[in-house]
PDB file of N, CA and C in Angstrom:
ATOM      1  N   MET A  24     -10.347   4.210 -10.179  1.00 64.00           N
ATOM      2  CA  MET A  24      -9.923   2.919  -9.664  1.00 64.00           C
ATOM      3  C   MET A  24     -10.326   2.853  -8.198  1.00 64.00           C
ATOM      4  N   LYS A  25     -11.074   1.819  -7.859  1.00 86.00           N
ATOM      5  CA  LYS A  25     -11.534   1.683  -6.477  1.00 86.00           C
ATOM      6  C   LYS A  25     -10.573   0.813  -5.678  1.00 86.00           C
ATOM      7  N   LEU A  26     -10.037   1.412  -4.627  1.00 94.00           N
ATOM      8  CA  LEU A  26      -9.171   0.700  -3.701  1.00 94.00           C
ATOM      9  C   LEU A  26      -9.857   0.656  -2.355  1.00 94.00           C
ATOM     10  N   SER A  27      -9.731  -0.472  -1.656  1.00 97.00           N
ATOM     11  CA  SER A  27     -10.260  -0.552  -0.299  1.00 97.00           C
ATOM     12  C   SER A  27      -9.113  -0.842   0.663  1.00 97.00           C
ATOM     13  N   PHE A  28      -9.199  -0.236   1.848  1.00 98.00           N
ATOM     14  CA  PHE A  28      -8.181  -0.368   2.885  1.00 98.00           C
ATOM     15  C   PHE A  28      -8.837  -1.028   4.091  1.00 98.00           C
ATOM     16  N   GLU A  29      -8.411  -2.244   4.413  1.00 98.00           N
ATOM     17  CA  GLU A  29      -8.976  -2.961   5.554  1.00 98.00           C
ATOM     18  C   GLU A  29      -7.970  -3.001   6.699  1.00 98.00           C
ATOM     19  N   PRO A  30      -8.395  -2.606   7.899  1.00 97.00           N
ATOM     20  CA  PRO A  30      -7.492  -2.660   9.062  1.00 97.00           C
ATOM     21  C   PRO A  30      -7.019  -4.086   9.325  1.00 97.00           C
ATOM     22  N   ALA A  31      -5.766  -4.205   9.733  1.00 96.00           N
ATOM     23  CA  ALA A  31      -5.186  -5.511  10.061  1.00 96.00           C
ATOM     24  C   ALA A  31      -4.026  -5.297  11.026  1.00 96.00           C
ATOM     25  N   LEU A  32      -3.772  -6.283  11.856  1.00 94.00           N
ATOM     26  CA  LEU A  32      -2.580  -6.272  12.691  1.00 94.00           C
ATOM     27  C   LEU A  32      -1.478  -6.987  11.926  1.00 94.00           C
ATOM     28  N   VAL A  33      -0.298  -6.357  11.875  1.00 89.00           N
ATOM     29  CA  VAL A  33       0.814  -6.904  11.104  1.00 89.00           C
ATOM     30  C   VAL A  33       1.996  -7.127  12.041  1.00 89.00           C
ATOM     31  N   ALA A  34       2.534  -8.341  12.049  1.00 89.00           N
ATOM     32  CA  ALA A  34       3.694  -8.668  12.883  1.00 89.00           C
ATOM     33  C   ALA A  34       4.949  -8.221  12.151  1.00 89.00           C
ATOM     34  N   SER A  35       5.235  -6.912  12.249  1.00 73.00           N
ATOM     35  CA  SER A  35       6.346  -6.345  11.489  1.00 73.00           C
ATOM     36  C   SER A  35       7.436  -5.767  12.375  1.00 73.00           C
ATOM     37  N   GLY A  36       7.295  -5.896  13.681  1.00 68.00           N
ATOM     38  CA  GLY A  36       8.255  -5.306  14.589  1.00 68.00           C
ATOM     39  C   GLY A  36       7.911  -3.867  14.932  1.00 68.00           C
ATOM     40  N   GLU A  37       6.848  -3.352  14.370  1.00 65.00           N
ATOM     41  CA  GLU A  37       6.367  -1.998  14.665  1.00 65.00           C
ATOM     42  C   GLU A  37       5.220  -2.122  15.653  1.00 65.00           C
ATOM     43  N   ASP A  38       4.352  -1.115  15.706  1.00 71.00           N
ATOM     44  CA  ASP A  38       3.201  -1.144  16.606  1.00 71.00           C
ATOM     45  C   ASP A  38       2.150  -2.152  16.166  1.00 71.00           C
ATOM     46  N   GLY A  39       2.223  -2.601  14.929  1.00 81.00           N
ATOM     47  CA  GLY A  39       1.319  -3.627  14.435  1.00 81.00           C
ATOM     48  C   GLY A  39       0.124  -3.109  13.665  1.00 81.00           C
ATOM     49  N   GLU A  40      -0.136  -1.790  13.694  1.00 92.00           N
ATOM     50  CA  GLU A  40      -1.286  -1.276  12.955  1.00 92.00           C
ATOM     51  C   GLU A  40      -0.977  -1.323  11.465  1.00 92.00           C
ATOM     52  N   GLY A  41      -1.890  -1.902  10.721  1.00 95.00           N
ATOM     53  CA  GLY A  41      -1.669  -2.022   9.291  1.00 95.00           C
ATOM     54  C   GLY A  41      -2.952  -1.911   8.491  1.00 95.00           C
ATOM     55  N   ARG A  42      -2.795  -1.922   7.200  1.00 97.00           N
ATOM     56  CA  ARG A  42      -3.919  -1.921   6.262  1.00 97.00           C
ATOM     57  C   ARG A  42      -3.605  -2.890   5.138  1.00 97.00           C
ATOM     58  N   LEU A  43      -4.587  -3.718   4.826  1.00 98.00           N
ATOM     59  CA  LEU A  43      -4.523  -4.545   3.631  1.00 98.00           C
ATOM     60  C   LEU A  43      -5.210  -3.749   2.539  1.00 98.00           C
ATOM     61  N   VAL A  44      -4.545  -3.577   1.417  1.00 98.00           N
ATOM     62  CA  VAL A  44      -5.082  -2.757   0.335  1.00 98.00           C
ATOM     63  C   VAL A  44      -5.523  -3.682  -0.795  1.00 98.00           C
ATOM     64  N   TYR A  45      -6.793  -3.559  -1.163  1.00 96.00           N
ATOM     65  CA  TYR A  45      -7.369  -4.380  -2.217  1.00 96.00           C
ATOM     66  C   TYR A  45      -7.789  -3.533  -3.404  1.00 96.00           C
ATOM     67  N   ARG A  46      -7.598  -4.064  -4.584  1.00 91.00           N
ATOM     68  CA  ARG A  46      -8.186  -3.537  -5.816  1.00 91.00           C
ATOM     69  C   ARG A  46      -9.183  -4.593  -6.231  1.00 91.00           C
ATOM     70  N   GLY A  47     -10.471  -4.313  -5.962  1.00 88.00           N
ATOM     71  CA  GLY A  47     -11.475  -5.350  -6.157  1.00 88.00           C
ATOM     72  C   GLY A  47     -11.200  -6.486  -5.194  1.00 88.00           C
ATOM     73  N   ASP A  48     -11.094  -7.708  -5.719  1.00 90.00           N
ATOM     74  CA  ASP A  48     -10.805  -8.878  -4.893  1.00 90.00           C
ATOM     75  C   ASP A  48      -9.313  -9.154  -4.747  1.00 90.00           C
ATOM     76  N   TYR A  49      -8.483  -8.363  -5.387  1.00 91.00           N
ATOM     77  CA  TYR A  49      -7.053  -8.608  -5.408  1.00 91.00           C
ATOM     78  C   TYR A  49      -6.323  -7.830  -4.315  1.00 91.00           C
ATOM     79  N   LEU A  50      -5.532  -8.541  -3.492  1.00 95.00           N
ATOM     80  CA  LEU A  50      -4.666  -7.899  -2.515  1.00 95.00           C
ATOM     81  C   LEU A  50      -3.477  -7.329  -3.273  1.00 95.00           C
ATOM     82  N   VAL A  51      -3.289  -6.001  -3.179  1.00 95.00           N
ATOM     83  CA  VAL A  51      -2.207  -5.365  -3.930  1.00 95.00           C
ATOM     84  C   VAL A  51      -1.100  -4.825  -3.030  1.00 95.00           C
ATOM     85  N   ALA A  52      -1.397  -4.614  -1.733  1.00 97.00           N
ATOM     86  CA  ALA A  52      -0.370  -4.057  -0.851  1.00 97.00           C
ATOM     87  C   ALA A  52      -0.706  -4.279   0.611  1.00 97.00           C
ATOM     88  N   VAL A  53       0.344  -4.231   1.434  1.00 97.00           N
ATOM     89  CA  VAL A  53       0.217  -4.231   2.886  1.00 97.00           C
ATOM     90  C   VAL A  53       0.954  -2.988   3.384  1.00 97.00           C
ATOM     91  N   LEU A  54       0.237  -2.140   4.087  1.00 96.00           N
ATOM     92  CA  LEU A  54       0.818  -0.930   4.670  1.00 96.00           C
ATOM     93  C   LEU A  54       0.943  -1.098   6.175  1.00 96.00           C
ATOM     94  N   VAL A  55       1.992  -0.525   6.749  1.00 94.00           N
ATOM     95  CA  VAL A  55       2.224  -0.580   8.190  1.00 94.00           C
ATOM     96  C   VAL A  55       2.437   0.843   8.700  1.00 94.00           C
ATOM     97  N   ARG A  56       1.800   1.140   9.824  1.00 92.00           N
ATOM     98  CA  ARG A  56       1.961   2.464  10.442  1.00 92.00           C
ATOM     99  C   ARG A  56       3.330   2.552  11.109  1.00 92.00           C
ATOM    100  N   LEU A  57       4.021   3.659  10.889  1.00 88.00           N
ATOM    101  CA  LEU A  57       5.357   3.845  11.446  1.00 88.00           C
ATOM    102  C   LEU A  57       5.291   4.280  12.909  1.00 88.00           C
ATOM    103  N   SER A  58       6.099   3.664  13.745  1.00 78.00           N
ATOM    104  CA  SER A  58       6.109   3.930  15.185  1.00 78.00           C
ATOM    105  C   SER A  58       6.973   5.145  15.509  1.00 78.00           C
ATOM    106  N   ALA A  59       7.019   5.486  16.780  1.00 66.00           N
ATOM    107  CA  ALA A  59       7.823   6.607  17.266  1.00 66.00           C
ATOM    108  C   ALA A  59       9.314   6.403  16.988  1.00 66.00           C
ATOM    109  N   ALA A  60       9.736   5.168  16.785  1.00 69.00           N
ATOM    110  CA  ALA A  60      11.141   4.889  16.474  1.00 69.00           C
ATOM    111  C   ALA A  60      11.576   5.554  15.166  1.00 69.00           C
ATOM    112  N   HIS A  61      10.620   5.947  14.351  1.00 63.00           N
ATOM    113  CA  HIS A  61      10.919   6.572  13.054  1.00 63.00           C
ATOM    114  C   HIS A  61      10.923   8.094  13.123  1.00 63.00           C
ATOM    115  N   GLU A  62      10.900   8.617  14.340  1.00 71.00           N
ATOM    116  CA  GLU A  62      10.995  10.042  14.642  1.00 71.00           C
ATOM    117  C   GLU A  62      10.117  10.900  13.738  1.00 71.00           C
ATOM    118  N   ALA A  63      10.679  11.627  12.790  1.00 77.00           N
ATOM    119  CA  ALA A  63       9.925  12.588  11.976  1.00 77.00           C
ATOM    120  C   ALA A  63       8.825  11.917  11.145  1.00 77.00           C
ATOM    121  N   GLU A  64       9.006  10.655  10.802  1.00 74.00           N
ATOM    122  CA  GLU A  64       8.009   9.950   9.992  1.00 74.00           C
ATOM    123  C   GLU A  64       6.982   9.199  10.840  1.00 74.00           C
ATOM    124  N   ALA A  65       7.112   9.249  12.159  1.00 77.00           N
ATOM    125  CA  ALA A  65       6.189   8.541  13.058  1.00 77.00           C
ATOM    126  C   ALA A  65       4.751   8.918  12.744  1.00 77.00           C
ATOM    127  N   GLY A  66       3.896   7.919  12.722  1.00 80.00           N
ATOM    128  CA  GLY A  66       2.489   8.130  12.405  1.00 80.00           C
ATOM    129  C   GLY A  66       2.189   8.016  10.928  1.00 80.00           C
ATOM    130  N   GLY A  67       3.229   8.013  10.110  1.00 91.00           N
ATOM    131  CA  GLY A  67       3.058   7.829   8.674  1.00 91.00           C
ATOM    132  C   GLY A  67       2.873   6.354   8.345  1.00 91.00           C
ATOM    133  N   TRP A  68       2.929   6.034   7.093  1.00 95.00           N
ATOM    134  CA  TRP A  68       2.704   4.666   6.630  1.00 95.00           C
ATOM    135  C   TRP A  68       3.843   4.225   5.723  1.00 95.00           C
ATOM    136  N   PHE A  69       4.147   2.921   5.786  1.00 93.00           N
ATOM    137  CA  PHE A  69       5.221   2.311   5.010  1.00 93.00           C
ATOM    138  C   PHE A  69       4.641   1.187   4.169  1.00 93.00           C
ATOM    139  N   LEU A  70       5.073   1.087   2.932  1.00 96.00           N
ATOM    140  CA  LEU A  70       4.654  -0.023   2.075  1.00 96.00           C
ATOM    141  C   LEU A  70       5.465  -1.247   2.479  1.00 96.00           C
ATOM    142  N   GLU A  71       4.902  -2.045   3.377  1.00 94.00           N
ATOM    143  CA  GLU A  71       5.585  -3.243   3.881  1.00 94.00           C
ATOM    144  C   GLU A  71       5.749  -4.272   2.779  1.00 94.00           C
ATOM    145  N   LYS A  72       4.708  -4.429   1.968  1.00 96.00           N
ATOM    146  CA  LYS A  72       4.765  -5.389   0.862  1.00 96.00           C
ATOM    147  C   LYS A  72       3.823  -4.935  -0.237  1.00 96.00           C
ATOM    148  N   GLY A  73       4.343  -4.847  -1.424  1.00 96.00           N
ATOM    149  CA  GLY A  73       3.530  -4.572  -2.592  1.00 96.00           C
ATOM    150  C   GLY A  73       3.536  -5.791  -3.493  1.00 96.00           C
ATOM    151  N   PHE A  74       2.492  -5.973  -4.241  1.00 93.00           N
ATOM    152  CA  PHE A  74       2.392  -7.109  -5.154  1.00 93.00           C
ATOM    153  C   PHE A  74       2.303  -6.596  -6.581  1.00 93.00           C
ATOM    154  N   GLY A  75       2.811  -7.403  -7.525  1.00 86.00           N
ATOM    155  CA  GLY A  75       2.799  -6.990  -8.921  1.00 86.00           C
ATOM    156  C   GLY A  75       3.643  -5.739  -9.102  1.00 86.00           C
ATOM    157  N   PRO A  76       3.098  -4.715  -9.753  1.00 87.00           N
ATOM    158  CA  PRO A  76       3.891  -3.510 -10.024  1.00 87.00           C
ATOM    159  C   PRO A  76       4.248  -2.703  -8.773  1.00 87.00           C
ATOM    160  N   LEU A  77       3.662  -3.030  -7.638  1.00 92.00           N
ATOM    161  CA  LEU A  77       3.987  -2.317  -6.397  1.00 92.00           C
ATOM    162  C   LEU A  77       5.164  -2.943  -5.663  1.00 92.00           C
ATOM    163  N   ASP A  78       5.670  -4.063  -6.171  1.00 90.00           N
ATOM    164  CA  ASP A  78       6.788  -4.762  -5.539  1.00 90.00           C
ATOM    165  C   ASP A  78       8.092  -4.240  -6.127  1.00 90.00           C
ATOM    166  N   GLY A  79       8.821  -3.472  -5.329  1.00 88.00           N
ATOM    167  CA  GLY A  79      10.076  -2.914  -5.818  1.00 88.00           C
ATOM    168  C   GLY A  79      11.127  -2.881  -4.733  1.00 88.00           C
ATOM    169  N   PRO A  80      12.343  -2.526  -5.100  1.00 91.00           N
ATOM    170  CA  PRO A  80      13.453  -2.555  -4.143  1.00 91.00           C
ATOM    171  C   PRO A  80      13.453  -1.402  -3.137  1.00 91.00           C
ATOM    172  N   ASN A  81      12.746  -0.320  -3.406  1.00 92.00           N
ATOM    173  CA  ASN A  81      12.742   0.848  -2.528  1.00 92.00           C
ATOM    174  C   ASN A  81      11.328   1.224  -2.140  1.00 92.00           C
ATOM    175  N   PRO A  82      10.719   0.503  -1.194  1.00 93.00           N
ATOM    176  CA  PRO A  82       9.333   0.790  -0.831  1.00 93.00           C
ATOM    177  C   PRO A  82       9.200   2.186  -0.220  1.00 93.00           C
ATOM    178  N   PRO A  83       8.178   2.918  -0.617  1.00 95.00           N
ATOM    179  CA  PRO A  83       8.007   4.290  -0.132  1.00 95.00           C
ATOM    180  C   PRO A  83       7.331   4.374   1.230  1.00 95.00           C
ATOM    181  N   THR A  84       7.439   5.559   1.814  1.00 93.00           N
ATOM    182  CA  THR A  84       6.672   5.903   3.003  1.00 93.00           C
ATOM    183  C   THR A  84       5.703   7.011   2.613  1.00 93.00           C
ATOM    184  N   PHE A  85       4.631   7.131   3.379  1.00 96.00           N
ATOM    185  CA  PHE A  85       3.576   8.094   3.079  1.00 96.00           C
ATOM    186  C   PHE A  85       3.192   8.829   4.356  1.00 96.00           C
ATOM    187  N   ALA A  86       2.881  10.103   4.225  1.00 95.00           N
ATOM    188  CA  ALA A  86       2.468  10.896   5.382  1.00 95.00           C
ATOM    189  C   ALA A  86       1.103  10.452   5.892  1.00 95.00           C
ATOM    190  N   GLY A  87       0.251   9.972   5.012  1.00 96.00           N
ATOM    191  CA  GLY A  87      -1.092   9.540   5.397  1.00 96.00           C
ATOM    192  C   GLY A  87      -1.660   8.551   4.398  1.00 96.00           C
ATOM    193  N   LEU A  88      -2.828   8.019   4.721  1.00 97.00           N
ATOM    194  CA  LEU A  88      -3.438   7.017   3.843  1.00 97.00           C
ATOM    195  C   LEU A  88      -3.909   7.611   2.521  1.00 97.00           C
ATOM    196  N   ASP A  89      -4.294   8.885   2.506  1.00 96.00           N
ATOM    197  CA  ASP A  89      -4.692   9.510   1.238  1.00 96.00           C
ATOM    198  C   ASP A  89      -3.513   9.560   0.272  1.00 96.00           C
ATOM    199  N   GLU A  90      -2.348   9.877   0.796  1.00 97.00           N
ATOM    200  CA  GLU A  90      -1.139   9.901  -0.041  1.00 97.00           C
ATOM    201  C   GLU A  90      -0.810   8.497  -0.545  1.00 97.00           C
ATOM    202  N   ALA A  91      -0.953   7.500   0.318  1.00 97.00           N
ATOM    203  CA  ALA A  91      -0.706   6.112  -0.078  1.00 97.00           C
ATOM    204  C   ALA A  91      -1.701   5.690  -1.165  1.00 97.00           C
ATOM    205  N   ARG A  92      -2.963   6.041  -0.982  1.00 96.00           N
ATOM    206  CA  ARG A  92      -3.995   5.689  -1.958  1.00 96.00           C
ATOM    207  C   ARG A  92      -3.667   6.285  -3.325  1.00 96.00           C
ATOM    208  N   ALA A  93      -3.286   7.546  -3.355  1.00 95.00           N
ATOM    209  CA  ALA A  93      -2.968   8.216  -4.619  1.00 95.00           C
ATOM    210  C   ALA A  93      -1.775   7.550  -5.311  1.00 95.00           C
ATOM    211  N   TRP A  94      -0.740   7.225  -4.548  1.00 94.00           N
ATOM    212  CA  TRP A  94       0.443   6.597  -5.120  1.00 94.00           C
ATOM    213  C   TRP A  94       0.122   5.207  -5.667  1.00 94.00           C
ATOM    214  N   ILE A  95      -0.596   4.415  -4.885  1.00 95.00           N
ATOM    215  CA  ILE A  95      -0.952   3.056  -5.306  1.00 95.00           C
ATOM    216  C   ILE A  95      -1.802   3.110  -6.578  1.00 95.00           C
ATOM    217  N   ALA A  96      -2.795   3.974  -6.597  1.00 93.00           N
ATOM    218  CA  ALA A  96      -3.666   4.098  -7.771  1.00 93.00           C
ATOM    219  C   ALA A  96      -2.861   4.505  -9.005  1.00 93.00           C
ATOM    220  N   ALA A  97      -1.933   5.448  -8.835  1.00 91.00           N
ATOM    221  CA  ALA A  97      -1.116   5.892  -9.965  1.00 91.00           C
ATOM    222  C   ALA A  97      -0.219   4.774 -10.482  1.00 91.00           C
ATOM    223  N   GLN A  98       0.385   4.010  -9.565  1.00 90.00           N
ATOM    224  CA  GLN A  98       1.256   2.902  -9.977  1.00 90.00           C
ATOM    225  C   GLN A  98       0.476   1.845 -10.743  1.00 90.00           C
ATOM    226  N   LEU A  99      -0.691   1.480 -10.219  1.00 89.00           N
ATOM    227  CA  LEU A  99      -1.502   0.459 -10.880  1.00 89.00           C
ATOM    228  C   LEU A  99      -2.011   0.951 -12.233  1.00 89.00           C
ATOM    229  N   ALA A 100      -2.447   2.196 -12.304  1.00 85.00           N
ATOM    230  CA  ALA A 100      -2.944   2.748 -13.565  1.00 85.00           C
ATOM    231  C   ALA A 100      -1.822   2.789 -14.602  1.00 85.00           C
ATOM    232  N   HIS A 101      -0.633   3.174 -14.171  1.00 76.00           N
ATOM    233  CA  HIS A 101       0.504   3.267 -15.082  1.00 76.00           C
ATOM    234  C   HIS A 101       0.879   1.896 -15.655  1.00 76.00           C
ATOM    235  N   HIS A 102       0.896   0.879 -14.812  1.00 73.00           N
ATOM    236  CA  HIS A 102       1.343  -0.436 -15.254  1.00 73.00           C
ATOM    237  C   HIS A 102       0.281  -1.233 -15.983  1.00 73.00           C
ATOM    238  N   PHE A 103      -0.964  -1.055 -15.615  1.00 64.00           N
ATOM    239  CA  PHE A 103      -2.008  -1.860 -16.241  1.00 64.00           C
ATOM    240  C   PHE A 103      -2.756  -1.097 -17.320  1.00 64.00           C
ATOM    241  N   ASP A 104      -2.930   0.200 -17.140  1.00 61.00           N
ATOM    242  CA  ASP A 104      -3.568   1.058 -18.130  1.00 61.00           C
ATOM    243  C   ASP A 104      -4.769   0.384 -18.794  1.00 61.00           C
ATOM    244  N   GLY A 105      -5.616  -0.251 -17.962  1.00 56.00           N
ATOM    245  CA  GLY A 105      -6.833  -0.880 -18.469  1.00 56.00           C
ATOM    246  C   GLY A 105      -6.645  -2.270 -19.055  1.00 56.00           C
ATOM    247  N   LYS A 106      -5.419  -2.751 -19.135  1.00 58.00           N
ATOM    248  CA  LYS A 106      -5.151  -4.065 -19.707  1.00 58.00           C
ATOM    249  C   LYS A 106      -5.005  -5.112 -18.611  1.00 58.00           C
ATOM    250  N   TYR A 107      -5.553  -6.266 -18.828  1.00 52.00           N
ATOM    251  CA  TYR A 107      -5.445  -7.402 -17.907  1.00 52.00           C
ATOM    252  C   TYR A 107      -5.670  -6.978 -16.465  1.00 52.00           C
ATOM    253  N   TRP A 108      -6.748  -6.317 -16.233  1.00 55.00           N
ATOM    254  CA  TRP A 108      -7.071  -5.921 -14.871  1.00 55.00           C
ATOM    255  C   TRP A 108      -8.579  -5.997 -14.713  1.00 55.00           C
ATOM    256  N   PRO A 109      -9.042  -6.763 -13.746  1.00 53.00           N
ATOM    257  CA  PRO A 109     -10.494  -6.919 -13.587  1.00 53.00           C
ATOM    258  C   PRO A 109     -11.182  -5.626 -13.214  1.00 53.00           C
TER     259      PRO A 109
END
C-alpha cells in the first residue's frame, strides 16, 4: 500500500509542523508533531485527524513517521482488505 506524507502547517496549538497523509488521491490522515509541552513524547507525532477507519475516539501517538506509516497501512489494510479501495 503506497502512502505519501506531504509537509503542511497545522493550526493545532502545537508548533504547527504536520503531515497530510494520502493513499493515492485520498486524504486519510493529518499528523501533527508533538511539542516540548509533551515532555517524553516531544518530537513524536499525533494523529490529529483520521478519516474513515482511522477516525476513532483514542487517536494514537507515534515515535516517528515510520511507525505512523506502519500503523496507518495496517489499519487501512485491515478495514478495506482490497475491497472498495482504489
